Amino acid sequence: VSTQSTWGRKLAMENDIERARERKQEYLRTEILEKDYEVEKFEEFVVSERPEGLDIDAWSMGELQDIVSRFKKMMDNKQKKAGQPSQAQPSQQAVKPTPRRPPPTFEYYKDVPCKRLDHQDLEPSADNEYRIVVNGYEKRGAGFFSSGYVVYWIAIKELELSSKRRLTDFVWLRDFLRKQHPGVIVPPLVKTAEVHENKRVIKSMRHLERFLQRCARSLTLRRTQIFLDFISLDDDKWANKKKALEKLPEPRKLDEFSSPSGALVLAISATNHQYAEALNTFLYEADILYRKLQRSAKQLLKDVATLASTYFNFAETFGLLAESALVAATDTKCGEFEIAARIYATLNNHFHELAETQLKNLGAVSYTHLTLPTIYSV
């Protein structure tokens, strides 16, 4: 009984610590991240106060509120001296809208039926706004078959959804959305290695949260079942889900695509039409020119082969003359024949080199002859 009571008190204490940590993290998110203060400067300020300051468990809620208040005063004073409005009170000056390019004039429209995304669970309404947050993390130690890694906590409090995902899960989700929904803009995600330093993990939390929030703004992406599963499934079910979808083929035909309306709009603008006409004209003219190059390359092959053969004939003839001169020099012991033999031997070597050079040129011409049509066909 005593052992069970001790265990119960220990479990209750751990739960209290976890709840306190979540409250402190939520406070920091509200006061620092959502008010656009620089996280790096806040972390430097915290460490200057306490060397172990990046460990949130080292602070009580009151101490955390005090240091956040002092940090905000310091940053606001610096901005006032620099003549800039404070981050707590943003400037009311009107922002000039960025001019947008006029929409192109389309020459052709066609509605193409496709799969319909009927999933509505993450659809916000006027009385049910929600916010996806990455509100914490935990470091899991190395096991026998794996190294240590960081798990990020994801939550939508308004919808009572939560999950824990690794960085590799975020990368997998983006790749899956990009492959299964071509034509839909999937937010970027910086692919980084697993990090374990608190400072870098907190920065990763901000990037990953921004990625999820931008996905949720997409009418198509937030209605996909995989996006809901990413936020709601536990570790085992998520692993099984990924495994089941690994071999899912990418959509190739228009009717295999998915959209919230169940249809795709095929549109061709006047600019695209002009581009297609210009491309068609270029390909037609290029085809004629490449065929001319092909004929010229074939003729050059013949000419180079003929020239190489002629050089070899010269070399063979001078070789025979050198042999005859050596025989005459041996029979007569005359020095003039020896000189003639050396001259013929030099000419023989010279024309052999010329012939070999032409054979090398022949190889180069053959390469050009074979690759030019290949380049065009690609």
mmCIF file of C-alpha atoms in Angstrom:
data_model
loop_
_atom_site.group_PDB
_atom_site.id
_atom_site.type_symbol
_atom_site.label_atom_id
_atom_site.label_comp_id
_atom_site.label_asym_id
_atom_site.label_seq_id
_atom_site.Cartn_x
_atom_site.Cartn_y
_atom_site.Cartn_z
ATOM 1 C CA VAL A 1 0.000 0.000 0.000
ATOM 2 C CA SER A 2 2.850 2.313 0.893
ATOM 3 C CA THR A 3 4.568 1.587 -2.449
ATOM 4 C CA GLN A 4 1.383 2.239 -4.429
ATOM 5 C CA SER A 5 0.806 5.482 -2.561
ATOM 6 C CA THR A 6 4.351 6.662 -3.288
ATOM 7 C CA TRP A 7 3.977 5.777 -6.952
ATOM 8 C CA GLY A 8 0.682 7.639 -7.148
ATOM 9 C CA ARG A 9 2.171 10.758 -5.585
ATOM 10 C CA LYS A 10 5.101 10.578 -8.014
ATOM 11 C CA LEU A 11 2.764 10.253 -10.999
ATOM 12 C CA ALA A 12 0.642 13.155 -9.781
ATOM 13 C CA MET A 13 3.774 15.275 -9.352
ATOM 14 C CA GLU A 14 4.931 14.473 -12.901
ATOM 15 C CA ASN A 15 1.504 15.435 -14.265
ATOM 16 C CA ASP A 16 1.638 18.726 -12.364
ATOM 17 C CA ILE A 17 5.086 19.460 -13.795
ATOM 18 C CA GLU A 18 3.856 18.675 -17.322
ATOM 19 C CA ARG A 19 0.809 20.943 -16.971
ATOM 20 C CA ALA A 20 2.958 23.746 -15.551
ATOM 21 C CA ARG A 21 5.374 23.389 -18.449
ATOM 22 C CA GLU A 22 2.545 23.645 -20.974
ATOM 23 C CA ARG A 23 1.193 26.794 -19.286
ATOM 24 C CA LYS A 24 4.625 28.431 -19.366
ATOM 25 C CA GLN A 25 5.179 27.487 -23.014
ATOM 26 C CA GLU A 26 1.774 28.870 -23.942
ATOM 27 C CA TYR A 27 2.609 32.101 -22.109
ATOM 28 C CA LEU A 28 5.893 32.443 -24.043
ATOM 29 C CA ARG A 29 4.161 31.777 -27.345
ATOM 30 C CA THR A 30 1.581 34.473 -26.646
ATOM 31 C CA GLU A 31 3.999 37.118 -25.336
ATOM 32 C CA ILE A 32 7.068 36.502 -27.532
ATOM 33 C CA LEU A 33 6.234 34.597 -30.735
ATOM 34 C CA GLU A 34 2.795 36.023 -31.493
ATOM 35 C CA LYS A 35 3.952 39.581 -30.800
ATOM 36 C CA ASP A 36 6.880 39.146 -33.222
ATOM 37 C CA TYR A 37 9.749 39.592 -30.787
ATOM 38 C CA GLU A 38 12.978 37.982 -31.966
ATOM 39 C CA VAL A 39 13.385 34.594 -30.312
ATOM 40 C CA GLU A 40 17.174 34.663 -30.596
ATOM 41 C CA LYS A 41 17.441 37.939 -28.694
ATOM 42 C CA PHE A 42 15.045 36.705 -26.023
ATOM 43 C CA GLU A 43 17.105 33.548 -25.589
ATOM 44 C CA GLU A 44 20.304 35.590 -25.274
ATOM 45 C CA PHE A 45 18.631 37.771 -22.653
ATOM 46 C CA VAL A 46 17.450 34.705 -20.721
ATOM 47 C CA VAL A 47 20.881 33.081 -20.759
ATOM 48 C CA SER A 48 22.479 36.343 -19.589
ATOM 49 C CA GLU A 49 20.195 36.183 -16.543
ATOM 50 C CA ARG A 50 20.692 32.475 -15.914
ATOM 51 C CA PRO A 51 23.148 30.128 -17.635
ATOM 52 C CA GLU A 52 20.535 27.345 -17.473
ATOM 53 C CA GLY A 53 17.781 29.723 -18.583
ATOM 54 C CA LEU A 54 16.822 27.802 -21.741
ATOM 55 C CA ASP A 55 15.464 25.000 -19.545
ATOM 56 C CA ILE A 56 11.873 26.131 -19.023
ATOM 57 C CA ASP A 57 11.497 23.924 -15.948
ATOM 58 C CA ALA A 58 14.108 26.081 -14.211
ATOM 59 C CA TRP A 59 11.634 29.003 -14.103
ATOM 60 C CA SER A 60 8.523 29.489 -12.058
ATOM 61 C CA MET A 61 5.572 31.191 -13.731
ATOM 62 C CA GLY A 62 6.157 34.374 -11.752
ATOM 63 C CA GLU A 63 9.856 34.471 -12.651
ATOM 64 C CA LEU A 64 8.993 33.892 -16.299
ATOM 65 C CA GLN A 65 6.502 36.761 -16.323
ATOM 66 C CA ASP A 66 9.086 39.042 -14.706
ATOM 67 C CA ILE A 67 11.871 38.300 -17.201
ATOM 68 C CA VAL A 68 9.480 38.595 -20.179
ATOM 69 C CA SER A 69 8.336 41.995 -18.890
ATOM 70 C CA ARG A 70 11.936 43.210 -18.503
ATOM 71 C CA PHE A 71 12.877 41.896 -21.964
ATOM 72 C CA LYS A 72 9.946 43.682 -23.624
ATOM 73 C CA LYS A 73 10.805 46.961 -21.880
ATOM 74 C CA MET A 74 14.413 46.633 -23.034
ATOM 75 C CA MET A 75 13.415 45.974 -26.657
ATOM 76 C CA ASP A 76 10.809 48.750 -26.693
ATOM 77 C CA ASN A 77 13.342 51.257 -25.330
ATOM 78 C CA LYS A 78 15.844 50.286 -28.009
ATOM 79 C CA GLN A 79 13.253 50.759 -30.728
ATOM 80 C CA LYS A 80 12.162 54.131 -29.362
ATOM 81 C CA LYS A 81 15.761 55.330 -29.419
ATOM 82 C CA ALA A 82 16.056 54.121 -33.002
ATOM 83 C CA GLY A 83 12.866 56.011 -33.903
ATOM 84 C CA GLN A 84 10.846 52.884 -34.663
ATOM 85 C CA PRO A 85 7.397 51.978 -33.295
ATOM 86 C CA SER A 86 7.401 49.362 -30.528
ATOM 87 C CA GLN A 87 6.383 45.798 -31.389
ATOM 88 C CA ALA A 88 3.718 45.820 -28.692
ATOM 89 C CA GLN A 89 2.103 48.852 -30.412
ATOM 90 C CA PRO A 90 2.481 48.454 -34.154
ATOM 91 C CA SER A 91 2.423 51.444 -36.437
ATOM 92 C CA GLN A 92 -0.983 52.557 -37.692
ATOM 93 C CA GLN A 93 0.500 53.983 -40.887
ATOM 94 C CA ALA A 94 -1.337 52.737 -43.924
ATOM 95 C CA VAL A 95 0.518 50.165 -45.974
ATOM 96 C CA LYS A 96 0.435 50.655 -49.708
ATOM 97 C CA PRO A 97 -0.956 47.607 -51.465
ATOM 98 C CA THR A 98 1.431 45.771 -53.729
ATOM 99 C CA PRO A 99 0.307 46.130 -57.355
ATOM 100 C CA ARG A 100 -0.716 42.826 -58.870
ATOM 101 C CA ARG A 101 -0.309 41.693 -62.424
ATOM 102 C CA PRO A 102 -3.548 41.768 -64.419
ATOM 103 C CA PRO A 103 -5.075 38.326 -64.953
ATOM 104 C CA PRO A 104 -4.313 36.816 -68.369
ATOM 105 C CA THR A 105 -7.048 36.660 -70.968
ATOM 106 C CA PHE A 106 -8.016 33.056 -71.504
ATOM 107 C CA GLU A 107 -8.989 31.740 -74.893
ATOM 108 C CA TYR A 108 -10.173 28.312 -73.785
ATOM 109 C CA TYR A 109 -12.017 26.956 -70.737
ATOM 110 C CA LYS A 110 -13.115 23.455 -69.931
ATOM 111 C CA ASP A 111 -14.358 21.827 -66.712
ATOM 112 C CA VAL A 112 -12.847 18.373 -66.193
ATOM 113 C CA PRO A 113 -14.467 16.116 -63.551
ATOM 114 C CA CYS A 114 -12.154 14.615 -60.918
ATOM 115 C CA LYS A 115 -12.283 13.185 -57.389
ATOM 116 C CA ARG A 116 -14.033 15.316 -54.786
ATOM 117 C CA LEU A 117 -12.489 16.139 -51.388
ATOM 118 C CA ASP A 118 -15.474 15.792 -49.072
ATOM 119 C CA HIS A 119 -13.541 15.958 -45.811
ATOM 120 C CA GLN A 120 -14.728 18.983 -43.803
ATOM 121 C CA ASP A 121 -13.370 18.401 -40.264
ATOM 122 C CA LEU A 122 -10.712 21.109 -40.506
ATOM 123 C CA GLU A 123 -12.954 23.632 -42.234
ATOM 124 C CA PRO A 124 -13.116 26.757 -39.994
ATOM 125 C CA SER A 125 -16.441 28.525 -39.577
ATOM 126 C CA ALA A 126 -17.477 31.889 -38.188
ATOM 127 C CA ASP A 127 -18.080 30.459 -34.709
ATOM 128 C CA ASN A 128 -15.325 27.845 -34.759
ATOM 129 C CA GLU A 129 -11.982 29.442 -35.538
ATOM 130 C CA TYR A 130 -8.931 27.372 -34.699
ATOM 131 C CA ARG A 131 -5.152 27.648 -34.718
ATOM 132 C CA ILE A 132 -2.638 24.877 -35.320
ATOM 133 C CA VAL A 133 0.277 25.169 -32.918
ATOM 134 C CA VAL A 134 3.516 23.335 -32.269
ATOM 135 C CA ASN A 135 3.496 23.910 -28.539
ATOM 136 C CA GLY A 136 6.320 21.751 -27.249
ATOM 137 C CA TYR A 137 8.828 19.016 -27.855
ATOM 138 C CA GLU A 138 10.519 16.098 -26.194
ATOM 139 C CA LYS A 139 13.866 14.449 -26.742
ATOM 140 C CA ARG A 140 13.756 10.700 -27.025
ATOM 141 C CA GLY A 141 16.906 8.820 -26.204
ATOM 142 C CA ALA A 142 18.761 6.450 -28.458
ATOM 143 C CA GLY A 143 17.609 2.866 -28.550
ATOM 144 C CA PHE A 144 19.342 -0.307 -29.573
ATOM 145 C CA PHE A 145 18.492 0.179 -33.244
ATOM 146 C CA SER A 146 18.082 3.972 -33.496
ATOM 147 C CA SER A 147 19.759 7.219 -32.483
ATOM 148 C CA GLY A 148 18.212 9.959 -30.383
ATOM 149 C CA TYR A 149 15.711 12.331 -31.962
ATOM 150 C CA VAL A 150 13.254 15.145 -31.195
ATOM 151 C CA VAL A 151 9.477 14.770 -31.232
ATOM 152 C CA TYR A 152 7.345 17.895 -31.735
ATOM 153 C CA TRP A 153 3.927 18.332 -30.129
ATOM 154 C CA ILE A 154 1.133 19.442 -32.457
ATOM 155 C CA ALA A 155 -2.277 20.565 -31.250
ATOM 156 C CA ILE A 156 -5.539 22.233 -32.235
ATOM 157 C CA LYS A 157 -7.102 22.980 -28.873
ATOM 158 C CA GLU A 158 -10.378 24.234 -30.347
ATOM 159 C CA LEU A 159 -10.934 20.867 -32.098
ATOM 160 C CA GLU A 160 -9.303 18.761 -29.349
ATOM 161 C CA LEU A 161 -6.781 17.268 -31.777
ATOM 162 C CA SER A 162 -3.154 16.528 -30.950
ATOM 163 C CA SER A 163 -0.244 14.396 -32.103
ATOM 164 C CA LYS A 164 3.511 13.999 -31.828
ATOM 165 C CA ARG A 165 5.653 13.963 -34.959
ATOM 166 C CA ARG A 166 9.321 13.819 -35.891
ATOM 167 C CA LEU A 167 10.984 16.135 -38.373
ATOM 168 C CA THR A 168 11.108 13.264 -40.867
ATOM 169 C CA ASP A 169 7.303 13.001 -40.621
ATOM 170 C CA PHE A 170 6.939 16.650 -41.668
ATOM 171 C CA VAL A 171 9.218 16.041 -44.657
ATOM 172 C CA TRP A 172 7.238 12.929 -45.600
ATOM 173 C CA LEU A 173 3.933 14.832 -45.382
ATOM 174 C CA ARG A 174 5.117 17.607 -47.690
ATOM 175 C CA ASP A 175 6.502 15.158 -50.263
ATOM 176 C CA PHE A 176 3.241 13.197 -50.197
ATOM 177 C CA LEU A 177 1.061 16.304 -50.646
ATOM 178 C CA ARG A 178 3.270 17.557 -53.471
ATOM 179 C CA LYS A 179 3.115 14.235 -55.337
ATOM 180 C CA GLN A 180 -0.585 13.557 -54.811
ATOM 181 C CA HIS A 181 -1.755 17.115 -55.556
ATOM 182 C CA PRO A 182 0.267 18.452 -58.502
ATOM 183 C CA GLY A 183 -0.750 21.964 -59.365
ATOM 184 C CA VAL A 184 -1.495 22.836 -55.721
ATOM 185 C CA ILE A 185 1.081 25.033 -54.005
ATOM 186 C CA VAL A 186 2.484 23.128 -51.024
ATOM 187 C CA PRO A 187 4.309 25.416 -48.556
ATOM 188 C CA PRO A 188 8.100 25.051 -48.415
ATOM 189 C CA LEU A 189 9.774 23.172 -45.606
ATOM 190 C CA VAL A 190 13.467 23.510 -44.845
ATOM 191 C CA LYS A 191 15.003 20.057 -44.713
ATOM 192 C CA THR A 192 17.423 20.038 -41.810
ATOM 193 C CA ALA A 193 19.101 17.306 -39.859
ATOM 194 C CA GLU A 194 17.832 16.275 -36.438
ATOM 195 C CA VAL A 195 18.850 18.895 -33.877
ATOM 196 C CA HIS A 196 19.107 18.530 -30.131
ATOM 197 C CA GLU A 197 20.166 21.960 -28.877
ATOM 198 C CA ASN A 198 17.248 23.749 -27.205
ATOM 199 C CA LYS A 199 17.852 26.957 -29.140
ATOM 200 C CA ARG A 200 17.722 25.268 -32.522
ATOM 201 C CA VAL A 201 14.786 23.071 -31.566
ATOM 202 C CA ILE A 202 12.712 26.127 -30.616
ATOM 203 C CA LYS A 203 13.545 27.713 -33.966
ATOM 204 C CA SER A 204 12.490 24.505 -35.720
ATOM 205 C CA MET A 205 9.193 24.626 -33.817
ATOM 206 C CA ARG A 206 8.430 28.022 -35.342
ATOM 207 C CA HIS A 207 9.227 26.849 -38.883
ATOM 208 C CA LEU A 208 7.180 23.667 -38.549
ATOM 209 C CA GLU A 209 4.201 25.523 -37.072
ATOM 210 C CA ARG A 210 4.287 28.041 -39.909
ATOM 211 C CA PHE A 211 4.322 25.160 -42.402
ATOM 212 C CA LEU A 212 1.203 23.570 -40.882
ATOM 213 C CA GLN A 213 -0.637 26.879 -40.667
ATOM 214 C CA ARG A 214 0.057 27.637 -44.320
ATOM 215 C CA CYS A 215 -1.180 24.164 -45.286
ATOM 216 C CA ALA A 216 -4.368 24.821 -43.297
ATOM 217 C CA ARG A 217 -4.986 27.995 -45.315
ATOM 218 C CA SER A 218 -5.117 25.950 -48.526
ATOM 219 C CA LEU A 219 -8.674 24.868 -49.282
ATOM 220 C CA THR A 220 -7.392 21.700 -50.937
ATOM 221 C CA LEU A 221 -4.683 20.652 -48.490
ATOM 222 C CA ARG A 222 -6.707 21.107 -45.310
ATOM 223 C CA ARG A 223 -9.475 18.876 -46.707
ATOM 224 C CA THR A 224 -7.176 15.928 -47.362
ATOM 225 C CA GLN A 225 -7.486 12.945 -45.049
ATOM 226 C CA ILE A 226 -3.711 12.701 -44.675
ATOM 227 C CA PHE A 227 -3.499 16.220 -43.230
ATOM 228 C CA LEU A 228 -6.123 15.398 -40.577
ATOM 229 C CA ASP A 229 -4.366 12.103 -39.809
ATOM 230 C CA PHE A 230 -1.062 13.930 -39.397
ATOM 231 C CA ILE A 231 -2.567 16.096 -36.655
ATOM 232 C CA SER A 232 -4.766 13.509 -34.939
ATOM 233 C CA LEU A 233 -3.355 9.953 -35.131
ATOM 234 C CA ASP A 234 -1.136 8.432 -32.457
ATOM 235 C CA ASP A 235 2.354 7.131 -33.285
ATOM 236 C CA ASP A 236 1.383 3.536 -34.146
ATOM 237 C CA LYS A 237 -1.605 4.436 -36.307
ATOM 238 C CA TRP A 238 0.427 7.121 -38.097
ATOM 239 C CA ALA A 239 3.225 4.633 -38.829
ATOM 240 C CA ASN A 240 0.676 2.176 -40.278
ATOM 241 C CA LYS A 241 -0.905 4.954 -42.317
ATOM 242 C CA LYS A 242 2.442 5.947 -43.832
ATOM 243 C CA LYS A 243 3.268 2.343 -44.643
ATOM 244 C CA ALA A 244 -0.086 1.861 -46.386
ATOM 245 C CA LEU A 245 0.426 4.975 -48.530
ATOM 246 C CA GLU A 246 4.073 4.362 -49.487
ATOM 247 C CA LYS A 247 3.136 2.584 -52.745
ATOM 248 C CA LEU A 248 0.191 4.818 -53.633
ATOM 249 C CA PRO A 249 0.719 5.807 -57.299
ATOM 250 C CA GLU A 250 0.884 9.445 -58.287
ATOM 251 C CA PRO A 251 -2.106 10.752 -60.251
ATOM 252 C CA ARG A 252 -1.419 10.742 -63.976
ATOM 253 C CA LYS A 253 -4.816 11.387 -65.548
ATOM 254 C CA LEU A 254 -7.027 14.403 -64.890
ATOM 255 C CA ASP A 255 -9.831 12.278 -63.431
ATOM 256 C CA GLU A 256 -7.373 10.918 -60.824
ATOM 257 C CA PHE A 257 -6.747 14.381 -59.358
ATOM 258 C CA SER A 258 -8.625 15.669 -56.295
ATOM 259 C CA SER A 259 -10.211 19.052 -55.656
ATOM 260 C CA PRO A 260 -12.766 20.503 -53.188
ATOM 261 C CA SER A 261 -15.270 21.119 -56.006
ATOM 262 C CA GLY A 262 -14.816 17.760 -57.734
ATOM 263 C CA ALA A 263 -13.693 19.420 -60.944
ATOM 264 C CA LEU A 264 -10.619 20.955 -62.528
ATOM 265 C CA VAL A 265 -10.657 23.987 -64.792
ATOM 266 C CA LEU A 266 -8.501 23.599 -67.872
ATOM 267 C CA ALA A 267 -7.648 27.058 -69.188
ATOM 268 C CA ILE A 268 -5.332 28.195 -71.964
ATOM 269 C CA SER A 269 -4.359 31.859 -72.054
ATOM 270 C CA ALA A 270 -3.540 33.897 -75.121
ATOM 271 C CA THR A 271 0.077 34.067 -73.970
ATOM 272 C CA ASN A 272 0.300 30.281 -73.793
ATOM 273 C CA HIS A 273 -1.242 30.011 -77.241
ATOM 274 C CA GLN A 274 1.352 32.402 -78.693
ATOM 275 C CA TYR A 275 4.107 30.467 -76.957
ATOM 276 C CA ALA A 276 2.823 27.198 -78.409
ATOM 277 C CA GLU A 277 2.762 28.671 -81.927
ATOM 278 C CA ALA A 278 6.293 30.058 -81.559
ATOM 279 C CA LEU A 279 7.528 26.720 -80.192
ATOM 280 C CA ASN A 280 5.898 24.835 -83.056
ATOM 281 C CA THR A 281 7.564 27.145 -85.629
ATOM 282 C CA PHE A 282 10.951 26.761 -83.948
ATOM 283 C CA LEU A 283 10.717 22.956 -83.842
ATOM 284 C CA TYR A 284 9.730 22.818 -87.511
ATOM 285 C CA GLU A 285 12.702 24.976 -88.566
ATOM 286 C CA ALA A 286 15.066 23.188 -86.193
ATOM 287 C CA ASP A 287 14.042 19.847 -87.687
ATOM 288 C CA ILE A 288 15.090 21.013 -91.172
ATOM 289 C CA LEU A 289 18.407 22.377 -89.893
ATOM 290 C CA TYR A 290 19.249 19.282 -87.860
ATOM 291 C CA ARG A 291 18.581 17.074 -90.867
ATOM 292 C CA LYS A 292 20.970 19.253 -92.889
ATOM 293 C CA LEU A 293 23.593 18.852 -90.137
ATOM 294 C CA GLN A 294 23.042 15.119 -90.222
ATOM 295 C CA ARG A 295 23.674 14.955 -93.982
ATOM 296 C CA SER A 296 26.770 17.157 -93.620
ATOM 297 C CA ALA A 297 28.089 14.954 -90.808
ATOM 298 C CA LYS A 298 27.671 11.828 -92.928
ATOM 299 C CA GLN A 299 29.554 13.466 -95.822
ATOM 300 C CA LEU A 300 32.276 14.591 -93.448
ATOM 301 C CA LEU A 301 32.619 11.024 -92.196
ATOM 302 C CA LYS A 302 33.252 9.852 -95.733
ATOM 303 C CA ASP A 303 35.716 12.661 -96.477
ATOM 304 C CA VAL A 304 37.721 12.113 -93.287
ATOM 305 C CA ALA A 305 37.828 8.357 -93.868
ATOM 306 C CA THR A 306 39.060 8.916 -97.426
ATOM 307 C CA LEU A 307 41.738 11.367 -96.246
ATOM 308 C CA ALA A 308 42.951 8.958 -93.559
ATOM 309 C CA SER A 309 43.169 6.163 -96.125
ATOM 310 C CA THR A 310 45.184 8.423 -98.464
ATOM 311 C CA TYR A 311 47.630 9.286 -95.686
ATOM 312 C CA PHE A 312 48.094 5.596 -94.928
ATOM 313 C CA ASN A 313 48.855 4.961 -98.615
ATOM 314 C CA PHE A 314 51.509 7.707 -98.522
ATOM 315 C CA ALA A 315 52.999 6.196 -95.386
ATOM 316 C CA GLU A 316 53.055 2.694 -96.883
ATOM 317 C CA THR A 317 54.744 3.961 -100.068
ATOM 318 C CA PHE A 318 57.448 5.863 -98.161
ATOM 319 C CA GLY A 319 57.965 2.794 -96.008
ATOM 320 C CA LEU A 320 58.635 0.662 -99.067
ATOM 321 C CA LEU A 321 61.042 3.313 -100.425
ATOM 322 C CA ALA A 322 62.928 3.319 -97.101
ATOM 323 C CA GLU A 323 63.301 -0.473 -97.223
ATOM 324 C CA SER A 324 64.604 -0.315 -100.846
ATOM 325 C CA ALA A 325 67.102 2.425 -99.952
ATOM 326 C CA LEU A 326 68.384 0.357 -96.981
ATOM 327 C CA VAL A 327 68.903 -2.673 -99.269
ATOM 328 C CA ALA A 328 70.806 -0.516 -101.775
ATOM 329 C CA ALA A 329 72.913 1.000 -98.979
ATOM 330 C CA THR A 330 73.810 -2.497 -97.709
ATOM 331 C CA ASP A 331 74.763 -3.761 -101.169
ATOM 332 C CA THR A 332 76.781 -0.728 -102.276
ATOM 333 C CA LYS A 333 78.015 0.652 -98.939
ATOM 334 C CA CYS A 334 77.019 4.073 -100.320
ATOM 335 C CA GLY A 335 76.173 6.803 -97.803
ATOM 336 C CA GLU A 336 73.717 8.540 -100.127
ATOM 337 C CA PHE A 337 71.350 5.534 -99.931
ATOM 338 C CA GLU A 338 71.502 5.633 -96.131
ATOM 339 C CA ILE A 339 70.522 9.331 -96.152
ATOM 340 C CA ALA A 340 67.651 8.591 -98.535
ATOM 341 C CA ALA A 341 66.467 5.716 -96.294
ATOM 342 C CA ARG A 342 66.350 8.031 -93.243
ATOM 343 C CA ILE A 343 64.375 10.669 -95.219
ATOM 344 C CA TYR A 344 61.842 8.064 -96.426
ATOM 345 C CA ALA A 345 61.501 6.665 -92.883
ATOM 346 C CA THR A 346 60.791 10.181 -91.536
ATOM 347 C CA LEU A 347 58.134 10.737 -94.177
ATOM 348 C CA ASN A 348 56.649 7.343 -93.367
ATOM 349 C CA ASN A 349 56.310 8.270 -89.673
ATOM 350 C CA HIS A 350 54.907 11.713 -90.557
ATOM 351 C CA PHE A 351 52.119 10.359 -92.737
ATOM 352 C CA HIS A 352 51.328 7.666 -90.173
ATOM 353 C CA GLU A 353 50.784 10.429 -87.599
ATOM 354 C CA LEU A 354 48.598 12.360 -90.033
ATOM 355 C CA ALA A 355 46.494 9.256 -90.684
ATOM 356 C CA GLU A 356 46.071 8.549 -86.944
ATOM 357 C CA THR A 357 45.045 12.164 -86.361
ATOM 358 C CA GLN A 358 42.337 11.825 -88.997
ATOM 359 C CA LEU A 359 41.118 8.634 -87.325
ATOM 360 C CA LYS A 360 40.730 10.588 -84.089
ATOM 361 C CA ASN A 361 38.833 13.272 -85.991
ATOM 362 C CA LEU A 362 36.696 10.530 -87.454
ATOM 363 C CA GLY A 363 35.733 9.455 -83.924
ATOM 364 C CA ALA A 364 34.815 13.033 -83.009
ATOM 365 C CA VAL A 365 32.721 13.422 -86.132
ATOM 366 C CA SER A 366 30.978 10.135 -85.419
ATOM 367 C CA TYR A 367 30.131 11.354 -81.883
ATOM 368 C CA THR A 368 28.695 14.605 -83.253
ATOM 369 C CA HIS A 369 26.787 12.738 -85.921
ATOM 370 C CA LEU A 370 25.183 10.465 -83.331
ATOM 371 C CA THR A 371 24.425 13.029 -80.626
ATOM 372 C CA LEU A 372 22.916 15.891 -82.627
ATOM 373 C CA PRO A 373 19.722 13.966 -83.523
ATOM 374 C CA THR A 374 19.578 12.698 -79.905
ATOM 375 C CA ILE A 375 19.681 16.234 -78.527
ATOM 376 C CA TYR A 376 16.881 17.232 -80.856
ATOM 377 C CA SER A 377 14.698 14.234 -79.982
ATOM 378 C CA VAL A 378 14.974 15.006 -76.263
#
